[in-house]
Amino acid sequence: MFDEDSENEVSGAATDAGRRALMLGAVGASAVLTVRPALAQSAVSVLNCQIPVPDPARAGQYIAADGTVVAPGTVGAFVPAPRPFTGQEVKQALSGLNLPGTSYTQNQAYLNYIRRLQYGQSGFTCFASLQMPGR
Amino acid sequence: MRHSTTVTIGPRTFRIGSDWRAPVDAVDALYRDYPAPASLIPDYTVRLEAAKFARRLIRPSVAICGDYTLPEAVPQSLAHGLISAEMAMNLQMALGERRFLLLHASSVEKGGKVLIMTGESGSGKSTLSALLASRGWRFMGDEFALIDPLTGDVCPFPRPISLKNEAIGVMRGMLPATRFGPLQADTAKGDICHLIPDDAAIAAMHNPAPPALILFPAYGLPCDIRPVGKSEAFVRLTQASTNYTALGEAGFDALARLVKNVPIGAIDYPDTDTALALVDELWAALP
Amino acid sequence: MGASTYAASLPFKSVALDGLSAIYHGASGATHVVAEPVPQILEALGGDTLTLAELLARLGADYDLDDDAEAGLSARLDELVALGLVIAR
Amino acid sequence: MGGTAMIDARLLTKTLSQPSYATRLDARGWTSLLTIAHAERLTASLAWRLEGLKVPPKAAAILAEAKASAEVGRTHALWEAEMARRALGPLGLPLILLKGTAFAAAGLDAARGRLIGDLDILVPRDWLNEVEAALLGAGWEWVKPDPYDDAYYRTHMHELPPLIHAARDRMIDVHHTILPLTARVKPDAAALIAGAVPLGDGLFTLSPPDMMIHAVAHLFADGDLNGGLRNLWDIDRLIREHGAVPNYWPQLIERARLHGLVPHVSRALRLSQHLFETPVDAFLAYEARKGDIFYMGRLLARNGWGQETRKIVRLAFYIRSHWLRMPPLMLAQHLWVKWRRG
C-alpha cells in the first residue's frame, strides 16, 4: 500500500540518552493553520501549487518582518518575492531550509506572511494542503 | 403548496413542494424504484416556488427554497425543474446536516468495506463511482459521503448520479435505458442526465459499512499513485466538508478517527480504464 | 508581556498526524493544526499553572532544548495565548 | 396540500408555551411544527421546551440535532465575545454584550437553544473611532465596501457598518445606541451604558430592565417584524426569569419612561401574554389595543411549509418599519437610491 511510516516519525531523532531535541525557537509558526468553515473544498497537490508573496492583489508591496504587507519602500521590510514559491519549497522552508534566494530574516518575513494567509487569498489552499515532513 | 411528494434516500427524508406539477412528476419518476418513506416526518422541506409573479406569467422560473436557502441562488428555468429539485435537496444537506459528518465525496462498497473518493468537480469521483457500481461494487453515493460520528461508518446516501456531458454517452453505452432519467440539455453545467442506482444499491440504502480506503482522484494527468500525509488529508477533508465546523467536537472526533484509521492516497489518471485499474490494484493491496 | 504564569485552556483534544497535530479547542470550538513544539508545550503544562521558568524546567527534563530556549518558549507562548490555547495571567 | 392553508405559526407558539400540546400532534402536525420552528429559528428553543416529553423518533432526532448545533453555536459566540474583549481591552471600556451573546454569557434561560448570529456590542458614541481602529487592528474588516451604504450607516444608523473577522468569518455589530439615530424615539444610550452589569470576566450585559427595553426596541423598531416570534420568545423568557425579582416591574416602568418606550413595552407585554401566556404586570401591559390583532397577524404569518403568508400585512409592516426609522423626505431619498441601484 502507501508508505505508512508516518506515525513513528512523530518523535523524531532520539539522542544517546533516549531523549530527543525540542526546537522551541525553530520556526515562527505555532499554528500551521486554523480550520475555517468551508462550502468549497480545496484539493491542491503540494507538488503543483504555488504561493505568491504577496498575493497578486497586493503585488509590488513589501513584506514586514512579522509578515504583514506594507507600503513599498518601508524601512526594515522586504521586497516582494520575484516569483511565487512552490509548495515544495515552502514545505522545506518550514522544516528549516531557507526559501530560495532569501536571507535569513527575509525568509522569516516571507514565512510569517505565508502563515498569515487566509481563505480566499492566493496561495492559501496550497499552504493549507502542505504537510510537515517527519523530522 | 399545490403539488408535493416525499422521497427517502438513506437516512434522510425530503418533502418537496412545488408551485407546478411538472417538477414533482419528474421527481416521482426518477425515484420510482425507491421504497416508500420510512418516516412520515421529513428531515428537510424543499420548496420550488415561482420566482416572481410577473415572471411566472412571462417565463416561468423556479426559486430554490426550503428550510435552508441561499439568498444569492439564481432562479432556474422551469424546464430544468428536476435539477432544481435535486439542487435544493443538496442544499438542505450541505447547509443543514448535523448528525453525520458530510464529505463532498463519492463512495462504493465491496466485501463490507467502503472506498471513499473525494475531489473537486472534474476529478471524476462521480463517474468513477458509477463505473465501479457497474463492475460489482455497491453504489453508496456520488455527491455526499455521510460519516457517522458514533460508529465511524459510512452511511449510504444513494441519490441518482448526476452525469454530465460526455459521461452520459459513456454510461448509456453500458447500461439499459430504463436506468436513466430524462436528458436535460443546456443547463448551467451543460447537459445533465441522471443515472438511477441499481436495485441492490437501493435495497441496501440503510446498511452502513466501515471505510477502508480514501482516494483523491485527479483526471487528466499521467498515471500516478501517491500517499497523502495524514495531516494534509485532515486539512483537505475539512475543506471537503460543508458541516465540519458546525459539528464541533463530534466533527473533529469523526474526522480524526477516519484519517488515522484509513489509508489515504492520491491517484492521477489519464483515462477511466487506468483509474479503474489503479483502484483494483490499491484495493487488492489493502490489509 | 506582563504575564507571569501560563495555563493550558482546557479542555482540548490533540491527535498526532504524521509531523503535525490536530487540536480541537473546547473553549473556541476551533480546530488548529499545529507543529512541534506546540503539543509538547501543552502536554508539559497539563492542568497546571506555571511560570515561564517552571515550564522551561519541565520541558528540559524531557527534552534537549535548543540555545536560547527561554526566548523561543516565550515567543511560542505568546502565539498560543493569541490563539487562545494558553491562558496568561 | 389542502388543509395546510389553515395552519399558521400559532402551532409553534402554542407548543412553546404548552409543550404537552405536542403529544397530540400527528405526523402532519409535527411536520408543520418543525418546519415553522425552523423558519422562525426556534427549533432548538422548542427542543429544550419539549425535553422529557415522548415525541416520535424522527422528531426526537431532529430536535436533538438542533440542540447540539445550537450548543456549538453558543461556544463560537462566546469565543467571539472573548476575542472582542481582548481586542478592546486596552481601551479600558466595559465590553457590553447585547442580545443572544449577552443571554449566553449571563447564563439566562433565554439563551437555551437560542441561535446567535452576529456579535452585538454597545459602546459610547464618543469612542466609536477608537473601537473601530482597535477592531481593524485585531483582524476585523469591513463587509460592505459600498460608499453609499457606509455613509448611510455612519450618518443615520445606531451602529457602525458591520465588520467581519478575516480569520474567523464572524460578524460584529458595534452599536452606540439601540435605535437608529433617525427614529422618532431616542433611548438614553448613556443610561444604558451607566446601568450595565458586570459578569465578572471583563464582560458586561445591560441591566435586566434595560435588557427588556432593548428586546422590545429590537422587536418593533429594528425591522419589519421579520423573525419577530424569536424576538418575542426572548421577551417571554426574560420576563419569566426576571419578573419575579423584587422591584423588577417598577424599574422596568421607570426605564421605559426614561427611554420613551412605554407604549412599545406595553404592546410587547400584551403580545407575549397572548402568544406565550407570559405572566406580565397588568399596570404596564395596560389593556388590549386595536392594533394588537394586526401585530399578531404579522407575527403568525407562516404556513406549514415554512412560507411567509399574508403578503399585504407584511408589506404594510415593511413600509411602516422604514417610516418609523426615517423622516419622510429621507425615506424617499433612501428608497430612491436603493431603487436606482436595483
PDB file of C-alpha atoms in Angstrom, chain A residues 29-117:
ATOM      1  CA  ALA A  29       4.767  29.189  13.482  1.00  0.00           C
ATOM      2  CA  SER A  30       2.848  27.675  16.370  1.00  0.00           C
ATOM      3  CA  ALA A  31      -0.291  27.161  14.351  1.00  0.00           C
ATOM      4  CA  VAL A  32       0.298  25.979  10.853  1.00  0.00           C
ATOM      5  CA  LEU A  33      -3.334  26.773  10.214  1.00  0.00           C
ATOM      6  CA  THR A  34      -6.720  27.072  11.820  1.00  0.00           C
ATOM      7  CA  VAL A  35      -9.561  25.235  10.133  1.00  0.00           C
ATOM      8  CA  ARG A  36     -12.223  27.514   8.708  1.00  0.00           C
ATOM      9  CA  PRO A  37     -15.772  26.793   7.657  1.00  0.00           C
ATOM     10  CA  ALA A  38     -15.824  25.684   4.049  1.00  0.00           C
ATOM     11  CA  LEU A  39     -18.514  25.363   1.466  1.00  0.00           C
ATOM     12  CA  ALA A  40     -15.980  24.804  -1.249  1.00  0.00           C
ATOM     13  CA  GLN A  41     -13.155  22.395  -0.960  1.00  0.00           C
ATOM     14  CA  SER A  42      -9.524  22.708  -1.720  1.00  0.00           C
ATOM     15  CA  ALA A  43      -7.802  19.867  -3.411  1.00  0.00           C
ATOM     16  CA  VAL A  44      -4.408  21.087  -4.388  1.00  0.00           C
ATOM     17  CA  SER A  45      -1.365  18.941  -4.599  1.00  0.00           C
ATOM     18  CA  VAL A  46       1.776  20.077  -2.857  1.00  0.00           C
ATOM     19  CA  LEU A  47       3.733  19.322  -5.982  1.00  0.00           C
ATOM     20  CA  ASN A  48       1.948  21.613  -8.374  1.00  0.00           C
ATOM     21  CA  CYS A  49       0.685  24.508  -6.322  1.00  0.00           C
ATOM     22  CA  GLN A  50       2.241  27.921  -5.784  1.00  0.00           C
ATOM     23  CA  ILE A  51       2.282  30.644  -3.181  1.00  0.00           C
ATOM     24  CA  PRO A  52       2.911  34.184  -4.407  1.00  0.00           C
ATOM     25  CA  VAL A  53       4.418  36.597  -1.835  1.00  0.00           C
ATOM     26  CA  PRO A  54       2.459  38.793  -1.658  1.00  0.00           C
ATOM     27  CA  ASP A  55      -0.709  37.749  -3.488  1.00  0.00           C
ATOM     28  CA  PRO A  56      -1.422  39.424  -6.862  1.00  0.00           C
ATOM     29  CA  ALA A  57      -3.992  41.762  -5.322  1.00  0.00           C
ATOM     30  CA  ARG A  58      -1.150  43.390  -3.389  1.00  0.00           C
ATOM     31  CA  ALA A  59       1.645  42.960  -5.944  1.00  0.00           C
ATOM     32  CA  GLY A  60       4.588  45.300  -5.515  1.00  0.00           C
ATOM     33  CA  GLN A  61       4.060  45.848  -1.803  1.00  0.00           C
ATOM     34  CA  TYR A  62       6.709  44.963   0.773  1.00  0.00           C
ATOM     35  CA  ILE A  63       6.649  42.296   3.460  1.00  0.00           C
ATOM     36  CA  ALA A  64       7.429  43.369   7.030  1.00  0.00           C
ATOM     37  CA  ALA A  65       9.289  41.116   9.433  1.00  0.00           C
ATOM     38  CA  ASP A  66       6.039  39.999  11.072  1.00  0.00           C
ATOM     39  CA  GLY A  67       4.602  39.009   7.698  1.00  0.00           C
ATOM     40  CA  THR A  68       2.247  41.938   7.214  1.00  0.00           C
ATOM     41  CA  VAL A  69       2.059  43.612   3.826  1.00  0.00           C
ATOM     42  CA  VAL A  70       3.296  47.209   3.921  1.00  0.00           C
ATOM     43  CA  ALA A  71       3.891  50.071   1.503  1.00  0.00           C
ATOM     44  CA  PRO A  72       6.790  49.727  -0.955  1.00  0.00           C
ATOM     45  CA  GLY A  73       9.990  51.174   0.443  1.00  0.00           C
ATOM     46  CA  THR A  74       9.046  50.735   4.103  1.00  0.00           C
ATOM     47  CA  VAL A  75      12.229  50.681   6.183  1.00  0.00           C
ATOM     48  CA  GLY A  76      13.009  47.222   7.570  1.00  0.00           C
ATOM     49  CA  ALA A  77      10.572  45.486   5.228  1.00  0.00           C
ATOM     50  CA  PHE A  78      11.483  43.206   2.339  1.00  0.00           C
ATOM     51  CA  VAL A  79      10.886  43.473  -1.378  1.00  0.00           C
ATOM     52  CA  PRO A  80       8.242  41.143  -2.852  1.00  0.00           C
ATOM     53  CA  ALA A  81       9.443  37.721  -3.914  1.00  0.00           C
ATOM     54  CA  PRO A  82      10.396  37.811  -7.609  1.00  0.00           C
ATOM     55  CA  ARG A  83       8.475  34.604  -8.355  1.00  0.00           C
ATOM     56  CA  PRO A  84       5.905  32.509  -6.486  1.00  0.00           C
ATOM     57  CA  PHE A  85       7.294  29.774  -4.236  1.00  0.00           C
ATOM     58  CA  THR A  86       6.245  26.209  -4.890  1.00  0.00           C
ATOM     59  CA  GLY A  87       4.506  24.166  -2.235  1.00  0.00           C
ATOM     60  CA  GLN A  88       7.596  22.005  -2.088  1.00  0.00           C
ATOM     61  CA  GLU A  89       9.879  24.972  -1.352  1.00  0.00           C
ATOM     62  CA  VAL A  90       7.610  26.223   1.415  1.00  0.00           C
ATOM     63  CA  LYS A  91       7.402  22.750   2.841  1.00  0.00           C
ATOM     64  CA  GLN A  92      11.193  22.574   3.037  1.00  0.00           C
ATOM     65  CA  ALA A  93      11.393  26.077   4.493  1.00  0.00           C
ATOM     66  CA  LEU A  94       9.014  25.091   7.267  1.00  0.00           C
ATOM     67  CA  SER A  95      11.427  22.340   8.195  1.00  0.00           C
ATOM     68  CA  GLY A  96      14.424  24.653   8.369  1.00  0.00           C
ATOM     69  CA  LEU A  97      15.771  25.404   4.873  1.00  0.00           C
ATOM     70  CA  ASN A  98      15.623  28.962   3.583  1.00  0.00           C
ATOM     71  CA  LEU A  99      13.260  29.809   0.770  1.00  0.00           C
ATOM     72  CA  PRO A 100      15.329  30.044  -2.445  1.00  0.00           C
ATOM     73  CA  GLY A 101      17.144  33.322  -2.865  1.00  0.00           C
ATOM     74  CA  THR A 102      16.342  34.712   0.562  1.00  0.00           C
ATOM     75  CA  SER A 103      18.406  35.874   3.517  1.00  0.00           C
ATOM     76  CA  TYR A 104      17.645  34.536   6.996  1.00  0.00           C
ATOM     77  CA  THR A 105      15.488  37.484   8.058  1.00  0.00           C
ATOM     78  CA  GLN A 106      13.832  37.751   4.654  1.00  0.00           C
ATOM     79  CA  ASN A 107      12.986  34.054   4.843  1.00  0.00           C
ATOM     80  CA  GLN A 108      11.409  34.580   8.271  1.00  0.00           C
ATOM     81  CA  ALA A 109       9.354  37.507   6.996  1.00  0.00           C
ATOM     82  CA  TYR A 110       8.096  35.544   3.980  1.00  0.00           C
ATOM     83  CA  LEU A 111       7.217  32.543   6.134  1.00  0.00           C
ATOM     84  CA  ASN A 112       5.358  34.817   8.505  1.00  0.00           C
ATOM     85  CA  TYR A 113       3.456  36.202   5.541  1.00  0.00           C
ATOM     86  CA  ILE A 114       2.610  32.704   4.336  1.00  0.00           C
ATOM     87  CA  ARG A 115       1.308  31.534   7.657  1.00  0.00           C
ATOM     88  CA  ARG A 116      -0.923  34.581   7.864  1.00  0.00           C
ATOM     89  CA  LEU A 117      -2.618  33.614   4.602  1.00  0.00           C
TER      90      LEU A 117
END
